[in-house]
Coordinates of C-alpha atoms and ligand atoms in Angstrom, one line a residue:
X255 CA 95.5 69.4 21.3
X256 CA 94.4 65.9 20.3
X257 CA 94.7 63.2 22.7
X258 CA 97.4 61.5 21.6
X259 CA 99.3 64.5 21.3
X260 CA 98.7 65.9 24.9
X261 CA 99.6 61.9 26.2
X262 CA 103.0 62.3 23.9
X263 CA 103.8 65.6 25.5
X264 CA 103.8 64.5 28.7
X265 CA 105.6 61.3 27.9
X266 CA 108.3 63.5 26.6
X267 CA 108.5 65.4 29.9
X268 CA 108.5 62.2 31.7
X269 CA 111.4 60.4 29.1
X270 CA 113.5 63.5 29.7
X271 CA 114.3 62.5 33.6
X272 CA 113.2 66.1 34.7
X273 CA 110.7 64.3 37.0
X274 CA 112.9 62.1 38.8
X275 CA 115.0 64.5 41.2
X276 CA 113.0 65.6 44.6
X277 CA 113.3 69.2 43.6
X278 CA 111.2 69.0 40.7
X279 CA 108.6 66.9 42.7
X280 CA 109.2 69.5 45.5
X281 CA 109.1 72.6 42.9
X282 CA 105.5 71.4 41.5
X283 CA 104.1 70.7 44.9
X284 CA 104.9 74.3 45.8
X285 CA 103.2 75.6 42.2
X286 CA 100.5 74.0 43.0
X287 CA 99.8 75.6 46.9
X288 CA 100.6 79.0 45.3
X289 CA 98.3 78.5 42.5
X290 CA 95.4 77.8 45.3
X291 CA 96.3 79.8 47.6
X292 CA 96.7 83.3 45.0
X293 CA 93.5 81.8 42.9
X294 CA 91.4 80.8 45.9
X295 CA 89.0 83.4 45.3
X296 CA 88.4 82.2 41.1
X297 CA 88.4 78.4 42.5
X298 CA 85.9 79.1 45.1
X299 CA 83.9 81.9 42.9
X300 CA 83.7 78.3 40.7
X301 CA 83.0 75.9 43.2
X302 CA 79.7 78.1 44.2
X303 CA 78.9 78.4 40.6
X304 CA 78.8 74.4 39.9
X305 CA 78.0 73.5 43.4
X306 CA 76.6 76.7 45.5
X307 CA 79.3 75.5 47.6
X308 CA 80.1 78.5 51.0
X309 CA 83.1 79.4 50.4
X310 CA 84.2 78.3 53.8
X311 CA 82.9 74.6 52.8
X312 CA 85.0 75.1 49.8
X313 CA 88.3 75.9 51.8
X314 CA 87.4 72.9 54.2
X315 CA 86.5 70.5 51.7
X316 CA 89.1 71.4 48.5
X317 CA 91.0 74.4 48.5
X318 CA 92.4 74.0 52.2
X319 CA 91.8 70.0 52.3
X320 CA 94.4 70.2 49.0
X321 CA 97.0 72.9 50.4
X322 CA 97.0 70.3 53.6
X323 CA 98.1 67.5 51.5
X324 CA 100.4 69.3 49.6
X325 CA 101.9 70.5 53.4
X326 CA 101.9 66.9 54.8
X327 CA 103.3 65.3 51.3
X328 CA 106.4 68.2 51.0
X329 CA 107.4 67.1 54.8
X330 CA 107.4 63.7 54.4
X331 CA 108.6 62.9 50.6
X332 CA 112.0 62.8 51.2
X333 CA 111.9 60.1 54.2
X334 CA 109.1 57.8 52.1
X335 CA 110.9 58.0 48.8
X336 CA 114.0 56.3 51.1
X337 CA 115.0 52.8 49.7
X338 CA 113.6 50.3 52.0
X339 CA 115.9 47.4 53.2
X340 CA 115.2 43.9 53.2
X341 CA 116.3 41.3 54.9
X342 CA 118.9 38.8 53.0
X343 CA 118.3 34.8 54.0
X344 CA 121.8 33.1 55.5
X345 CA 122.6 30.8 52.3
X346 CA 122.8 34.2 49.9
X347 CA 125.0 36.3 52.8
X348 CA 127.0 38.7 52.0
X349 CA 124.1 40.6 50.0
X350 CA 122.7 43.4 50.4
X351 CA 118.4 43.7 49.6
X352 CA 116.6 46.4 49.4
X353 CA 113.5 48.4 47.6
X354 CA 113.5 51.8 45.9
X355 CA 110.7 53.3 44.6
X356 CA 110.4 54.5 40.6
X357 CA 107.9 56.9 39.4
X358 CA 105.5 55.1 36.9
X359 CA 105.4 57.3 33.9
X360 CA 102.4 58.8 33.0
X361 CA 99.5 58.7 34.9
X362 CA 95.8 59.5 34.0
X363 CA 93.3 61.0 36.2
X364 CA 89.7 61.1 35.8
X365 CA 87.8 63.3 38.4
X366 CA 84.0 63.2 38.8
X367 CA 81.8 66.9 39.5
X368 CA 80.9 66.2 43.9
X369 CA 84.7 67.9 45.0
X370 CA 86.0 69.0 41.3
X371 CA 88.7 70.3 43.0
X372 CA 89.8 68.3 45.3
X373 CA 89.0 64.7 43.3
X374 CA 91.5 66.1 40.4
X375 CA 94.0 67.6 42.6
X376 CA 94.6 65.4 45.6
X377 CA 95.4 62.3 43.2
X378 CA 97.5 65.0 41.3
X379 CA 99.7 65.8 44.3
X380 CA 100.2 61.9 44.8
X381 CA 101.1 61.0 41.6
X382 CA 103.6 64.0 40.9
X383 CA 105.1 63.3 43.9
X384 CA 106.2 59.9 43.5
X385 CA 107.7 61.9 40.4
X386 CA 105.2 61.4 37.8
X387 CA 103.5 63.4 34.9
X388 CA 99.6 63.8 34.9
X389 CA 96.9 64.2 32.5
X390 CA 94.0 65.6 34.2
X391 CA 90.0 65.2 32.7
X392 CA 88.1 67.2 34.9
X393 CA 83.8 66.6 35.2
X394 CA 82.0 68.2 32.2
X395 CA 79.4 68.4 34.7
X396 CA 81.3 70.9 37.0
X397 CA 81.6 72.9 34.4
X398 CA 82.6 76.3 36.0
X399 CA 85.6 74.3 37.9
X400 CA 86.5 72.8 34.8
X401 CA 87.2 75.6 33.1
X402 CA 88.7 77.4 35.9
X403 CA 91.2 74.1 36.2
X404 CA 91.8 74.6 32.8
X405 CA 93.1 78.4 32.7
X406 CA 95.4 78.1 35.8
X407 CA 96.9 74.6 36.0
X408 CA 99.1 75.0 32.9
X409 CA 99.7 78.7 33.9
X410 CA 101.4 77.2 37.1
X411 CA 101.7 73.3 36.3
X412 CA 102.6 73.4 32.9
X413 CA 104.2 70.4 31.5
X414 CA 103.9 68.7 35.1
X415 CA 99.5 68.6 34.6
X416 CA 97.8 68.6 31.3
X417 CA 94.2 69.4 31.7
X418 CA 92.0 68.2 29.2
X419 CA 88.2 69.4 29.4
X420 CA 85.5 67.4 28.2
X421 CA 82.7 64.4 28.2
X422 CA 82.5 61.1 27.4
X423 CA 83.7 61.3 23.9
X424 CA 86.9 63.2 25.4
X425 CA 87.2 60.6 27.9
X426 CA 86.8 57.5 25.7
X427 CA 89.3 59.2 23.5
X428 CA 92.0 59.4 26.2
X429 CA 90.9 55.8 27.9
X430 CA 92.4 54.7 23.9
X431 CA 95.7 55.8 24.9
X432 CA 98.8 53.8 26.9
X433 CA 99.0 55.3 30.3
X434 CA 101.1 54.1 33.2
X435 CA 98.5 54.0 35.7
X436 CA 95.0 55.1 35.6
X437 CA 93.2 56.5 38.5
X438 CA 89.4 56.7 38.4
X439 CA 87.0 58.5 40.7
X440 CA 82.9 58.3 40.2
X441 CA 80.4 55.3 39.6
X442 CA 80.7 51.8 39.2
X443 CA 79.5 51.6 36.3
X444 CA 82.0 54.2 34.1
X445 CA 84.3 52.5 36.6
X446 CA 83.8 49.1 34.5
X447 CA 84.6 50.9 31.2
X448 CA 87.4 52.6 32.6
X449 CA 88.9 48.6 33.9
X450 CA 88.3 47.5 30.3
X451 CA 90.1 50.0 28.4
X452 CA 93.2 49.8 30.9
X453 CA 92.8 46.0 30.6
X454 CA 93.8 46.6 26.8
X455 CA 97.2 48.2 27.3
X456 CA 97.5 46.2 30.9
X457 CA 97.6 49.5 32.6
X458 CA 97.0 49.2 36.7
X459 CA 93.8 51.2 37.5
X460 CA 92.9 52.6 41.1
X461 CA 89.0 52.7 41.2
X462 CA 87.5 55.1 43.7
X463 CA 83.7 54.4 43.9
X464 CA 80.9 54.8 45.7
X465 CA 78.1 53.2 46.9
X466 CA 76.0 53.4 50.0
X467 CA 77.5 54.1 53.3
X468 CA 75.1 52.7 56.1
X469 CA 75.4 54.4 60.1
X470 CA 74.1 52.0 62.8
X471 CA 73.4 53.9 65.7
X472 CA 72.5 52.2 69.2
X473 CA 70.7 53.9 72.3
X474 CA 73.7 53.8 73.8
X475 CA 74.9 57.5 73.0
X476 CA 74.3 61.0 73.4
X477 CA 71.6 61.3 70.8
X478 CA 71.7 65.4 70.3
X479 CA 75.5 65.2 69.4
X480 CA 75.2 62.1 67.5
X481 CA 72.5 64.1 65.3
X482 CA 74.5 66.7 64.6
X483 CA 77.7 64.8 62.9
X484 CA 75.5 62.5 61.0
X485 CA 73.4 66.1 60.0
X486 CA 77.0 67.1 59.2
X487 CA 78.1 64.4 56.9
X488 CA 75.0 64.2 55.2
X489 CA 73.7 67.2 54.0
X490 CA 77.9 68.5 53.1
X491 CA 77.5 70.0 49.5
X492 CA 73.6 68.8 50.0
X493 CA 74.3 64.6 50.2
X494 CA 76.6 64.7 47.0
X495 CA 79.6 63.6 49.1
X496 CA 80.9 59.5 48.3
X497 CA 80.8 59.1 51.7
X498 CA 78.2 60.8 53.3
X499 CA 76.1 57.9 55.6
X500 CA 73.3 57.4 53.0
X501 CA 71.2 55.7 55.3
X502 CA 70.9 54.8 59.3
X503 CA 70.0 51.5 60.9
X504 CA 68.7 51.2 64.4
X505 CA 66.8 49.5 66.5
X506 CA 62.8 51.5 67.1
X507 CA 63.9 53.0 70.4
X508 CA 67.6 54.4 69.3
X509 CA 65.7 55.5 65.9
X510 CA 62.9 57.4 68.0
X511 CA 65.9 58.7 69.8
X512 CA 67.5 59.8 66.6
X513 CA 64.8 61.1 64.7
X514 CA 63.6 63.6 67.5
X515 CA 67.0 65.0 67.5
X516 CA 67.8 65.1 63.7
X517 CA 65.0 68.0 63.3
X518 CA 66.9 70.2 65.7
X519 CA 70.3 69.2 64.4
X520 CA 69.4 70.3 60.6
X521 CA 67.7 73.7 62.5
X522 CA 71.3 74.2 64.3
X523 CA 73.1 73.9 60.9
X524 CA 71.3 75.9 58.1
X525 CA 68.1 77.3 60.3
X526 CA 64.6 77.0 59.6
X527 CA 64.6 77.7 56.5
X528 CA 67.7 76.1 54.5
X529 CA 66.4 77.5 51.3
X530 CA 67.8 81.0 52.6
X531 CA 70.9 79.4 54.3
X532 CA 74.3 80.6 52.3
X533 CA 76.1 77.2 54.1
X534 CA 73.6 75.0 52.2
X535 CA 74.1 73.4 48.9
X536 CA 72.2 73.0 45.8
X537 CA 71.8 69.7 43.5
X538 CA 74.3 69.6 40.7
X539 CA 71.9 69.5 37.8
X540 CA 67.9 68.9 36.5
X541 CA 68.9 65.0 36.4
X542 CA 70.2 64.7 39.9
X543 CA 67.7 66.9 41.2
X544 CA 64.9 64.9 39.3
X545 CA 66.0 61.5 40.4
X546 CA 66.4 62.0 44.3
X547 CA 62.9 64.5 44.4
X548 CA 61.2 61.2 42.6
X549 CA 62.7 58.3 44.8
X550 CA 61.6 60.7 47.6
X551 CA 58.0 61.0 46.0
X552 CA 57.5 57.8 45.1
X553 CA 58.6 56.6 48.6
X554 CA 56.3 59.4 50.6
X555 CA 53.5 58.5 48.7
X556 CA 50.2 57.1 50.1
X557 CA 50.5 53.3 50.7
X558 CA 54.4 53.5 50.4
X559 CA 54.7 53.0 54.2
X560 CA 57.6 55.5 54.3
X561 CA 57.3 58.0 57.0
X562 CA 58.0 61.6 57.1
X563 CA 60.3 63.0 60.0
X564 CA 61.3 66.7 59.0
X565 CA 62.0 68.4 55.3
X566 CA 60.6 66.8 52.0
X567 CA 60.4 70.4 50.5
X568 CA 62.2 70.9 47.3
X569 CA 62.5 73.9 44.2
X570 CA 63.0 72.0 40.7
X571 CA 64.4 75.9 39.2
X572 CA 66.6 76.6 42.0
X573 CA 67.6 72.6 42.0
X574 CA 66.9 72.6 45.7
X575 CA 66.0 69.6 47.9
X576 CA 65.3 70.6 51.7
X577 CA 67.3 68.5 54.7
X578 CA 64.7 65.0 54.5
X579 CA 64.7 62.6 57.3
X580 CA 62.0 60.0 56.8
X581 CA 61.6 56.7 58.3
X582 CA 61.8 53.8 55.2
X583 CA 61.6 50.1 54.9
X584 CA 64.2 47.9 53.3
X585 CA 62.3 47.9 50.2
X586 CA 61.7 52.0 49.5
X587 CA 63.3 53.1 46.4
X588 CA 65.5 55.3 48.7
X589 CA 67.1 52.3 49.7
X590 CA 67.8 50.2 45.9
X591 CA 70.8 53.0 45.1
X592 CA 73.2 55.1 46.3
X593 CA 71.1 58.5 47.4
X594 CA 73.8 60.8 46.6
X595 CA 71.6 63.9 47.7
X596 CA 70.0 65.6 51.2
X597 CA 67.9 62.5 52.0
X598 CA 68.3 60.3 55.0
X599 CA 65.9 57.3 55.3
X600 CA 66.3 55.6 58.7
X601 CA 65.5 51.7 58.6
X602 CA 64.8 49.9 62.0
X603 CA 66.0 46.5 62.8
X604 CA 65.4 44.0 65.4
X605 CA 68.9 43.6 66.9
X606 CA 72.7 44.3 66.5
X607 CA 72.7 40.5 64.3
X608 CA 70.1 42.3 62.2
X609 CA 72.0 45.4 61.3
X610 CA 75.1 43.5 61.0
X611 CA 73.1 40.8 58.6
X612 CA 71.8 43.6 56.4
X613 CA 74.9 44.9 55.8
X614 CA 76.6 42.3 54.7
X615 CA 74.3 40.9 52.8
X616 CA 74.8 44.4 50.4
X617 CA 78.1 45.6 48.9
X618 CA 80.9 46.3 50.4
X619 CA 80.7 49.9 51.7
X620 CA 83.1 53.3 50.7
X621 CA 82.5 53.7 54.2
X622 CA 80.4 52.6 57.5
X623 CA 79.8 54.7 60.2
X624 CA 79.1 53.5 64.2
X625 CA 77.8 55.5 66.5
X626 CA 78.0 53.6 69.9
X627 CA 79.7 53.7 73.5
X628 CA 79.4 49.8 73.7
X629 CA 82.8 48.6 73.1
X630 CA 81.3 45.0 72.1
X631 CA 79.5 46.2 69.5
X632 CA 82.4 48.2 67.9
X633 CA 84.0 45.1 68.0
X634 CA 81.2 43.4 66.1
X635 CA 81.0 45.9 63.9
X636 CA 85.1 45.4 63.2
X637 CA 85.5 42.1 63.1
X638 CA 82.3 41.3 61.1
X639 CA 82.3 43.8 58.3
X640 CA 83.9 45.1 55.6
X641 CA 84.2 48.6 54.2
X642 CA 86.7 51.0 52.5
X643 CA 86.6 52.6 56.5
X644 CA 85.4 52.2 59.2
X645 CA 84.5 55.5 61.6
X646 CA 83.1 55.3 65.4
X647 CA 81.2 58.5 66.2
X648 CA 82.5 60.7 63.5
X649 CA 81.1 60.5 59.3
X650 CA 83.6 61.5 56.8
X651 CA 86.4 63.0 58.4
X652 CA 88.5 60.2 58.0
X653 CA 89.4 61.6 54.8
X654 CA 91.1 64.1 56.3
X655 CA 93.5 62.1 58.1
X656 CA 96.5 61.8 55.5
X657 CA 98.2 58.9 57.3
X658 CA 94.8 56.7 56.6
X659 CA 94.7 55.5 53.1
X660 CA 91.5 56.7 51.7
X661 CA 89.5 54.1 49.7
X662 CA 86.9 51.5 48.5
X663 CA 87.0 47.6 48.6
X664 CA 84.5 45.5 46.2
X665 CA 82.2 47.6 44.7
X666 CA 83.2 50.5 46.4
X667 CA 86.3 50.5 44.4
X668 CA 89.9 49.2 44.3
X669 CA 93.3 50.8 45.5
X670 CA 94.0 54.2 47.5
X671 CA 95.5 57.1 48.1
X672 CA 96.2 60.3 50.4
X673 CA 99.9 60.7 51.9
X674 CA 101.8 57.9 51.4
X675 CA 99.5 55.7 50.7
X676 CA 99.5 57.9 47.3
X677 CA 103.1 57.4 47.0
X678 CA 102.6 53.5 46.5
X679 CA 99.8 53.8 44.5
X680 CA 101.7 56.2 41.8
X681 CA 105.4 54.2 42.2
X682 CA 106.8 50.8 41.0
X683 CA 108.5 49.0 44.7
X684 CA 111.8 48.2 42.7
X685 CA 113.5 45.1 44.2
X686 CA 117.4 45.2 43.8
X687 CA 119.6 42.8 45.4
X688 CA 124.2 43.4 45.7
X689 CA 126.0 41.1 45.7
X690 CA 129.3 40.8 45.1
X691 CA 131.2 38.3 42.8
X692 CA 133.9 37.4 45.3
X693 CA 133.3 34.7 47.8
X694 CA 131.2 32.9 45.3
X695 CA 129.3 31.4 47.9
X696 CA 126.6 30.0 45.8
X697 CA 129.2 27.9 44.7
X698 CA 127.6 25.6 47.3
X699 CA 124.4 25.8 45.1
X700 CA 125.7 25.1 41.8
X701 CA 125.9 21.2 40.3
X702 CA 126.5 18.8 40.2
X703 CA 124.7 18.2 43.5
X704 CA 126.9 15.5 45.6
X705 CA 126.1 14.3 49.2
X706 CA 127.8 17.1 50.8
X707 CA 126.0 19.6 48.8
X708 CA 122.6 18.2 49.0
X709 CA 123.5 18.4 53.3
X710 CA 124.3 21.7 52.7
X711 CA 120.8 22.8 50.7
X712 CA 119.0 20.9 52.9
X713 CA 120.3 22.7 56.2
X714 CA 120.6 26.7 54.4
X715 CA 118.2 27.0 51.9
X716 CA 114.9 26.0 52.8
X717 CA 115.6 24.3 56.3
X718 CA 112.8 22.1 57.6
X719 CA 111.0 23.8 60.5
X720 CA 108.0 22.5 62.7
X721 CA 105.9 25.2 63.7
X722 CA 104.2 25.4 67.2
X723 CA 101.0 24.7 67.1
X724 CA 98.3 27.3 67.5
Ligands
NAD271 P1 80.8 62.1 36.7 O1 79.5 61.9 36.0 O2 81.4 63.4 36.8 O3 81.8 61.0 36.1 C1 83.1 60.9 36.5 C2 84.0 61.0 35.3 O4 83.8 59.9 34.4 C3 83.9 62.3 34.6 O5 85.1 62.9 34.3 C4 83.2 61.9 33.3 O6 83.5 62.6 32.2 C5 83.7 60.4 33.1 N1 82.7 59.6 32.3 C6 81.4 59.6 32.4 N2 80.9 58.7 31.6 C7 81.9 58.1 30.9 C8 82.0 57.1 29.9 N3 80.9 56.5 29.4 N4 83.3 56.8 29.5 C9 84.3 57.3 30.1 N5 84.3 58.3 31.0 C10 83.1 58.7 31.4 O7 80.6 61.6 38.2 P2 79.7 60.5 38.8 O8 80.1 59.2 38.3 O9 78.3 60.9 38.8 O10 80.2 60.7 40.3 C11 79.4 60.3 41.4 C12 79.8 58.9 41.8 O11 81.2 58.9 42.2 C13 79.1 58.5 43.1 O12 78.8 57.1 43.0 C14 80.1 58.7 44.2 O13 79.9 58.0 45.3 C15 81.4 58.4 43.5 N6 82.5 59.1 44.1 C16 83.4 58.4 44.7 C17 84.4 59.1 45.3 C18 85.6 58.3 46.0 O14 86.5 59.0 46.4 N7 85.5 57.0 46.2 C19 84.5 60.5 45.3 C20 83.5 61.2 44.7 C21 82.5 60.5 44.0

């Protein structure tokens, strides 16, 4: 089906009202748990094809990560789809104000390859909850997860989620079309066209980027544990993860501390030889593979003044890149882009100012990561920074918490989503005011404006107030 055709069909569902009721929202929340939970084996089978992905990293990462949200979204709808009341100012009493939400319409979504399940779905379940329709472009470079998207969503979706496979010239076809809200996930740079072609029908767009995440660490904690959630975070689906920490700052002593650890952490997680580990990831294709195994090259070699701590191995045929910890300086070419693979470079700094400079002298982070037991510093590190999140001791898993919204700010994107935060990304706030036609009592308002009624604007409608100072 042509573009324009698969927008026009789900237009039609949407025009019909069939969307509107909570059952319907309800009834294709439920389709879509059954049709993870009865093809969980074909999704993961998928996953490990595109990614190499375990099969228990796939339940914890998309299948089970999606049939939570769907469980957390189907026990709350009803009580956030409630109108919201609003208080009504004296001078318009009796009135009654208050807000109800309306699905948007249509709703594009645009999924990149790194969680092809769970980038398509998750924004799926948010935006047919708030009562929406959804055409869904999955990654042409997940292409085993695309297809399998494909052959089940319309089997247990249908008219609810229109998949529609393909690249860039699929894509750009579909970015021509009106949609009622546009949500983007992948690199700044699609990001930009996507923002343009929206800007054309003045569609609202949520932009989920990436970018580098940074992890300041202080010698303040319990280095072996540390190592082990920032192992963790990072080598997840082997680095490919928009918010795995791409890189760690630290002062010489709490890096020293870190690096001896960091060995034994990526030991503890995929053995001593991650190559033969089932739990370890490949990289998604000859391009990705080619681009991190060079910056990690060019970086290692002689004069580059990077230093090795454990890994640096790779396999260009099996796309493999081993679990690399080097130590880098601000200039390495590990440090000019996101890494987005199994690379950490760790970059010392003088001082707590120094980190804190260094980040904020870059873009805004998807997400920043602060591993410390000094309060003060978490209260730097708070109050002096921003970032999509902000984690203390943990990478990543704040994605997981559905009450957090889940998003970028600056260049790490616009807009979020998860739980109800999806809810108000995929609904119009609707503000209706009641009020009765008997007592007129904006008679009061109305001209012609005598003494008495300019006393009696002057004391209810926008009364003069000092405010206390401080
Ligand atoms: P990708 O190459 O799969 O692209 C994402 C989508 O954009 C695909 O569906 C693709 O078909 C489409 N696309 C590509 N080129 C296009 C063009 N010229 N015009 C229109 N559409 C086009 O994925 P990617 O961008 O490599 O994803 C990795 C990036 O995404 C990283 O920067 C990562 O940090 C970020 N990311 C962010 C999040 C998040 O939730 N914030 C999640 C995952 C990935």
């Amino acid at each position: 089906m042509s573009a324009d055709a698969t927008v026009a069909a789900a237009r039609t569902v949407f025009d019909s009202g069939i969307t509107k009721p909570l059952a319907w929202r309800l009834q294709q929340l439920a389709a879509m748990n059954r049709m993870l939970c009865e093809q969980r084996d074909y999704f993961a089978d998928a996953l490990a094809e595109d990614l190499g992905k375990h099969p228990a990293e796939s339940w914890l990462t998309e299948l089970g990560f999606l049939t939570s949200e769907i469980a957390h979204t189907i026990k709350h709808l009803e009580g956030w789809l409630k109108p919201r009341k609003a208080a009504v100012p004296l001078a318009l009493l009796p009135a009654k104000a208050f807000t109800v939400l309306e699905p948007l319409g249509v709703v594009l979504v645009i999924a990149p390859w790194n969680y092809p399940l769970q980038l398509l779905l998750a924004p799926a379940i948010g935006a047919l909850a708030a009562g929406n329709t959804v055409v869904a472009k999955p990654s042409e470079l997940a292409p085993a997860s695309s297809t399998a998207l494909a052959r089940w969503v319309p089997e247990y979706l249908g008219g609810a989620v229109s998949i529609v496979e393909g690249g860039v010239p699929e894509t750009t076809e579909l970015l021509d079309q009106r949609f009622d809200h546009i949500f983007y996930t992948g690199n700044s740079r699609v990001g930009r066209i996507v923002m343009a072609a929206a800007a054309k029908h003045l569609t609202p767009v949520t932009l989920e980027l990436g970018g580098k995440s940074p992890v300041y660490i202080d010698d303040t904690v319990d280095m072996a544990a540390a190592a082990r959630r920032i192992a963790w975070g990072k080598f997840m689906n082997a680095g490919q993860t928009c918010v795995a920490p791409d890189y760690v700052l630290g002062t010489g002593p709490a890096l020293a501390g870190l690096a001896a650890e960091l060995p034994k952490a990526i030991i503890e997680l995929y053995g001593t030889d991650p190559a033969r580990s089932l739990d370890y990831g490949r990289m998604i294709h000859d391009a990705a593979f080619a681009r991190v195994a060079d910056m990690v090259a060019a970086d290692l070699a002689e004069g580059a003044g990077s230093v090795l701590v454990s890994g640096g191995g790779s396999d260009a045929v099996a796309r493999y890149i081993e679990p690399t910890v080097l130590h880098v300086d601000a200039q390495a070419r590990l440090m000019d882009s996101e890494i987005f693979g199994p690379v950490l470079p760790l970059v010392t700094v003088d001082s707590l100012e120094d980190a804190l400079d260094f980040i904020n002298e870059r873009d805004k982070p998807l997400s920043l990561y602060v591993f410390s037991e000094d309060k003060a510093v978490r209260t730097q590190f708070t109050e002096r920074t921003s970032s999509g999140a902000l984690n203390f001791g943990v990478p990543v898993a704040h994605l997981t918490i559905p009450d957090l919204p889940f998003g970028g700010v600056g260049e790490s994107g616009m807009g979020s989503y998860h739980g109800r935060h999806s809810i108000k990304t995929f609904s119009h706030r609707k503000a209706v005011l009641e009020k009765s036609l008997a007592p007129d009592t904006l008679a009061m308002i109305y001209p012609p404006y005598g003494a008495v009624k300019k006393q009696l604007i002057k004391r209810f409608v926008a009364p003069a107030r000092r405010f206390r100072k401080g």
